[in-house]
Amino acid sequence: MPVVTLAENGQLAIPDDLLKDLGIKPGDPVLLEKTSGGILLSRHAPPSPGAVQSRLHESINRKNLETPIQFIKGVGPKLAETLGKKGIATVEDALYLLPNRYEDRRQVVPIARLCPGVTSVFSGEVITADVVSTKGGRRFFEVVVRDASGTISFKWFNFNPAFLKKTWKEGRRGIFTGLVSQFGLQREVHHPDAEWLAEGETVASVMARDPVSFGRVVPVYPLTEGLHQKTLRKVMKGVVDQYASCVESALPLEVAGRQGLLPLSDALRRVHFPDSDADPRGLEEGKDPANRTLVFDEFFFLELGLAMKKRGVTLESGIAFTVSHTYTKPLLKLLPFSLTGAQRRVLAEIKEDMMAPHPMHRLVQGDVGCGKTLVALMAALVAVENGYQVAIMAPTEILAEQHYLNIHRWCDELGVSVTLVTSSLKGKAKKDALERVAGGEAQIVIGTHAVIQDKVEFHRLGLGIVDEQHRFGVLQRGLLRKKGENPDILVMTATPIPRTLAMTVFGDLSLSVIDELPPGRTPIETRICFESRRKQVYGIIRDEVTKGHQAYVIYPLVEESEKSDLKAATQMAEHLANDIFPELRLGILHGRMKPEEKEAVMRSFKAREIDILVATTVIEVGIDVPNATVMVIEHAERFGLSQLHQLRGRVGRGSEKSRCILMAGERLSEDAEKRLRVMESTTDGFRIAEADLEIRGPGDFLGTRQAGIPDFRVANILRDGRILEEARQEAFAVAEVDPELRLPRHDKLRTELARRWGGRLELAGIA
Ligand code: ADP
Ligand code: MG
């Protein structure tokens, strides 16, 4: 038995005979690969003829998948255009246009056995067909059909009588498909599909003639206008039969095996045209192994990309800060309160990252009012203690200004210099500010996206902090990084992102959660009010102000109609000031005001010189006035839930009981009311976010496209959360073993990853 020995010089000596067994000659290139049990040594073989062959095969398959859809049999220019509008330009796009439900057409059911609630296929003869008028004045077209077992009635409510009469002739025989419903004792089908039998033809022969639509579980595709289910189904059958086999799985075999996945091509075939033994409900609900395979595949590549990005960052060298407490200790002494446990824990996580010799890339998530600003300031002071500059970037001028006011107040006492850089800074003031930044006198720089513009140069940027991350894309984060040499990056968000979504959107960041509010806050009471109760609402405002508190009245500002909304807001402010609260002091705040004006208004509101602040949503994030105890939100139904939650977080910041009143239009839809009721029922940001996500879908929820995350083709992030977690684990494990996907067995993986992520993996050095 040959033995591998470790020489004194630290080299590993491998005897010749062992090398021979491995097929390695001295001088051959070898590969070292980390495995769970140690290191794997293997020969780095030149590609075999077989491998060359299979590469060729792969590239032919790829070319095939890129075939334009108009080359498919049955797709004319018009259909190609309609499909194009649905985002289907190639064969591959078509393969990933999945049915959203199925019809079980495996059997022809006797009419007597038709079950309400089930879409079924049955056959029969037309007995009667005519327009029926009810006593109530409604008109519909009714057909009665009979087979040997019984009768059933068909109904049309929007119809062209001449056309229907011509088609539905007494005595005509056909095969019908439709959803059976039951009204009292009567079973009926609305707007059924019909396939007519010619003279002498049998049901069996017609069904045999169209094996795509009968005798099987039939897919129902999401339709675009001007596209018939039957036409699309035929096209899809052609596409699937001819091209599904070109789709190759790129997942490592052991992953596919462990996860019980089907080959990708089989999964595609199965979701489009299920086998005769398939369970259509299972497919609809995404529970079939075919669904799992497609979803896993999609998530795996997403997560692998994120893993690469994350590794890419952690492998770089960065600043190793030391924690000297020069400023942080004194700050804690200055504060009139002590940090919450959650703040302390998150701060420790941040400090650990900052001390490590790699760039920090951390997301701090915490509900409104949990005290993120302070955590950010503490981190900033650590960087300042080390002689570095800090940039704090906020999404709006008013927020940047508020951060500036807050932070600058503490920093003045500590002797740390703070500079504000926003795009409204002009002339000499701007020049001076930029000089202070470039010269390094500005230790903490606070601003809007103006901070990442070309003209701004830092002397020595060590830490970048991005507040309210969801407003910024990955791109901006990247630009901020480039302002220094691998600075640490801290991202803060108040949007409570459901875990599954956070994993996709911020999957390349480490996560800290501040899950505790400072003590002494009383929960906010939320109520929906309709116009009819407006007087009472004004009464509540007056009562609160009489008690010495302050109030917000918020107007929505929708981009398309910004001007008219602005007018509505200003008019309302005037109305409130002149007619409703002539004895109270009103202020107005909106996005069109100059920053100085806005700041002046905010300042007077904070100084209690204004009782009621009428504002558009510029107030949305971060504004902090603990004495404000009422918020009235006009047209509440126009806001997203997460946005309402953010707005509401402006009250309930002190120890007094606070209220939020959601004014709703009288013609509130049922859905809209359901949404608003969520706000009444909870103040838990996570639950609200989940409800919001469910209602709006992930794309809208965070603007994922802007965040640089590819759209999902098959996955449903709410339904498939479990699969996401599994895919993430597998993907991160691959990245752990082979951080740059250099191993020959990961060739396919690497190509596929680059293809799916396009140019978005630069950071990871992979594409
Ligand atoms: P957000 O996380 O929404 O950005 P802020 O940082 O604006 O919250 O903090 C909200 C308020 O809570 C501020 O007035 C801040 O001074 C205060 N605060 C922060 N930390 C604490 C604490 N540990 N104890 C009491 N009040 C705190
Ligand atoms: Mg904040």
Tab-separated table of C-alpha atoms in Angstrom, residues 238-383:
chain	number	residue	atom	x	y	z
A	238	GLY	CA	-45.320	21.352	-31.825
A	239	VAL	CA	-42.757	23.340	-29.857
A	240	VAL	CA	-42.654	20.878	-26.997
A	241	ASP	CA	-42.434	17.783	-29.202
A	242	GLN	CA	-39.712	19.218	-31.336
A	243	TYR	CA	-37.638	21.278	-28.943
A	244	ALA	CA	-38.101	20.244	-25.301
A	245	SER	CA	-35.284	17.743	-25.752
A	246	CYS	CA	-32.908	20.624	-26.540
A	247	VAL	CA	-33.214	21.966	-23.010
A	248	GLU	CA	-30.352	20.501	-21.020
A	249	SER	CA	-29.997	20.479	-17.278
A	250	ALA	CA	-26.892	22.298	-16.187
A	251	LEU	CA	-27.288	21.434	-12.509
A	252	PRO	CA	-24.598	19.225	-11.019
A	253	LEU	CA	-25.797	15.627	-11.207
A	254	GLU	CA	-25.417	15.050	-7.494
A	255	VAL	CA	-27.625	18.047	-6.732
A	256	ALA	CA	-30.313	16.891	-9.145
A	257	GLY	CA	-30.134	13.397	-7.645
A	258	ARG	CA	-30.266	14.554	-4.048
A	259	GLN	CA	-33.188	16.868	-4.755
A	260	GLY	CA	-35.124	14.255	-6.721
A	261	LEU	CA	-35.333	16.397	-9.852
A	262	LEU	CA	-36.374	15.253	-13.294
A	263	PRO	CA	-34.328	16.049	-16.367
A	264	LEU	CA	-35.321	19.579	-17.364
A	265	SER	CA	-36.650	18.471	-20.741
A	266	ASP	CA	-38.902	15.865	-19.144
A	267	ALA	CA	-40.188	18.407	-16.651
A	268	LEU	CA	-41.091	20.799	-19.462
A	269	ARG	CA	-42.867	18.078	-21.418
A	270	ARG	CA	-44.775	17.076	-18.344
A	271	VAL	CA	-46.032	20.532	-17.373
A	272	HIS	CA	-47.187	21.281	-20.900
A	273	PHE	CA	-48.697	17.953	-21.870
A	274	PRO	CA	-49.037	15.839	-18.733
A	275	ASP	CA	-48.888	12.050	-18.920
A	276	SER	CA	-52.154	10.175	-18.805
A	277	ASP	CA	-51.577	9.322	-15.138
A	278	ALA	CA	-50.795	12.894	-14.044
A	279	ASP	CA	-52.718	14.714	-11.341
A	280	PRO	CA	-53.926	17.987	-12.872
A	281	ARG	CA	-54.610	19.577	-9.437
A	282	GLY	CA	-51.073	18.793	-8.326
A	283	LEU	CA	-49.702	20.465	-11.424
A	284	GLU	CA	-51.918	23.485	-10.949
A	285	GLU	CA	-50.797	23.912	-7.384
A	286	GLY	CA	-47.153	23.517	-8.290
A	287	LYS	CA	-46.785	20.253	-6.373
A	288	ASP	CA	-45.786	17.970	-9.215
A	289	PRO	CA	-42.137	16.867	-9.449
A	290	ALA	CA	-42.079	18.658	-12.796
A	291	ASN	CA	-42.961	21.974	-11.140
A	292	ARG	CA	-40.397	21.379	-8.469
A	293	THR	CA	-37.735	20.666	-11.065
A	294	LEU	CA	-38.378	23.864	-13.004
A	295	VAL	CA	-38.635	26.039	-9.936
A	296	PHE	CA	-35.556	24.555	-8.332
A	297	ASP	CA	-33.575	25.095	-11.500
A	298	GLU	CA	-34.590	28.718	-11.651
A	299	PHE	CA	-33.881	29.411	-7.989
A	300	PHE	CA	-30.606	27.528	-8.064
A	301	PHE	CA	-29.101	29.775	-10.692
A	302	LEU	CA	-30.386	32.875	-8.969
A	303	GLU	CA	-28.841	31.804	-5.695
A	304	LEU	CA	-25.639	30.621	-7.304
A	305	GLY	CA	-25.232	34.074	-8.848
A	306	LEU	CA	-25.835	35.680	-5.488
A	307	ALA	CA	-23.400	33.286	-3.842
A	308	MET	CA	-20.761	34.214	-6.412
A	309	LYS	CA	-21.318	37.885	-5.751
A	310	LYS	CA	-21.111	37.382	-2.043
A	311	ARG	CA	-17.921	35.336	-2.322
A	312	GLY	CA	-16.536	37.860	-4.757
A	313	VAL	CA	-16.846	40.510	-2.088
A	314	THR	CA	-15.618	38.493	0.857
A	315	LEU	CA	-12.584	37.259	-1.025
A	316	GLU	CA	-11.444	40.810	-1.671
A	317	SER	CA	-9.257	42.467	0.853
A	318	GLY	CA	-10.713	45.400	2.679
A	319	ILE	CA	-10.118	47.641	5.641
A	320	ALA	CA	-9.590	46.028	9.020
A	321	PHE	CA	-10.828	48.665	11.429
A	322	THR	CA	-9.951	48.643	15.085
A	323	VAL	CA	-12.459	49.649	17.706
A	324	SER	CA	-10.862	52.272	19.937
A	325	HIS	CA	-14.034	53.771	21.489
A	326	THR	CA	-12.645	57.304	21.032
A	327	TYR	CA	-15.999	58.619	19.891
A	328	THR	CA	-18.425	55.762	20.410
A	329	LYS	CA	-18.118	55.676	24.214
A	330	PRO	CA	-18.624	59.441	24.595
A	331	LEU	CA	-21.645	59.279	22.272
A	332	LEU	CA	-23.287	56.646	24.437
A	333	LYS	CA	-22.706	58.911	27.439
A	334	LEU	CA	-24.364	61.829	25.628
A	335	LEU	CA	-27.532	59.885	24.795
A	336	PRO	CA	-30.493	60.359	27.128
A	337	PHE	CA	-31.255	56.626	26.817
A	338	SER	CA	-29.400	53.369	26.486
A	339	LEU	CA	-29.274	51.178	23.409
A	340	THR	CA	-31.856	48.438	23.075
A	341	GLY	CA	-30.656	44.848	23.197
A	342	ALA	CA	-31.313	44.495	19.479
A	343	GLN	CA	-29.344	47.637	18.667
A	344	ARG	CA	-26.431	46.348	20.721
A	345	ARG	CA	-26.502	42.937	19.065
A	346	VAL	CA	-26.620	44.371	15.552
A	347	LEU	CA	-23.867	46.817	16.377
A	348	ALA	CA	-21.684	43.931	17.526
A	349	GLU	CA	-22.303	42.155	14.222
A	350	ILE	CA	-21.365	45.287	12.326
A	351	LYS	CA	-18.213	45.834	14.353
A	352	GLU	CA	-17.108	42.266	13.767
A	353	ASP	CA	-17.470	42.791	10.024
A	354	MET	CA	-15.644	46.087	10.197
A	355	MET	CA	-12.707	44.554	12.029
A	356	ALA	CA	-12.379	41.758	9.478
A	357	PRO	CA	-9.877	42.362	6.660
A	358	HIS	CA	-12.605	42.002	3.998
A	359	PRO	CA	-15.213	44.507	2.892
A	360	MET	CA	-18.395	44.419	4.926
A	361	HIS	CA	-21.572	43.970	2.943
A	362	ARG	CA	-24.354	43.980	5.470
A	363	LEU	CA	-28.046	44.731	5.446
A	364	VAL	CA	-29.655	46.050	8.605
A	365	GLN	CA	-33.358	45.557	8.594
A	366	GLY	CA	-35.585	47.048	11.243
A	367	ASP	CA	-39.101	48.314	11.453
A	368	VAL	CA	-39.772	52.046	11.456
A	369	GLY	CA	-38.712	53.676	14.671
A	370	CYS	CA	-36.417	50.904	15.887
A	371	GLY	CA	-33.438	53.259	15.912
A	372	LYS	CA	-31.399	52.445	12.827
A	373	THR	CA	-29.948	55.934	12.558
A	374	LEU	CA	-28.156	55.574	15.838
A	375	VAL	CA	-26.705	52.218	14.854
A	376	ALA	CA	-25.483	53.801	11.631
A	377	LEU	CA	-23.920	56.668	13.514
A	378	MET	CA	-22.084	54.314	15.868
A	379	ALA	CA	-20.678	52.421	12.895
A	380	ALA	CA	-19.710	55.712	11.284
A	381	LEU	CA	-17.828	56.744	14.395
A	382	VAL	CA	-15.812	53.522	14.359
A	383	ALA	CA	-14.638	54.403	10.854
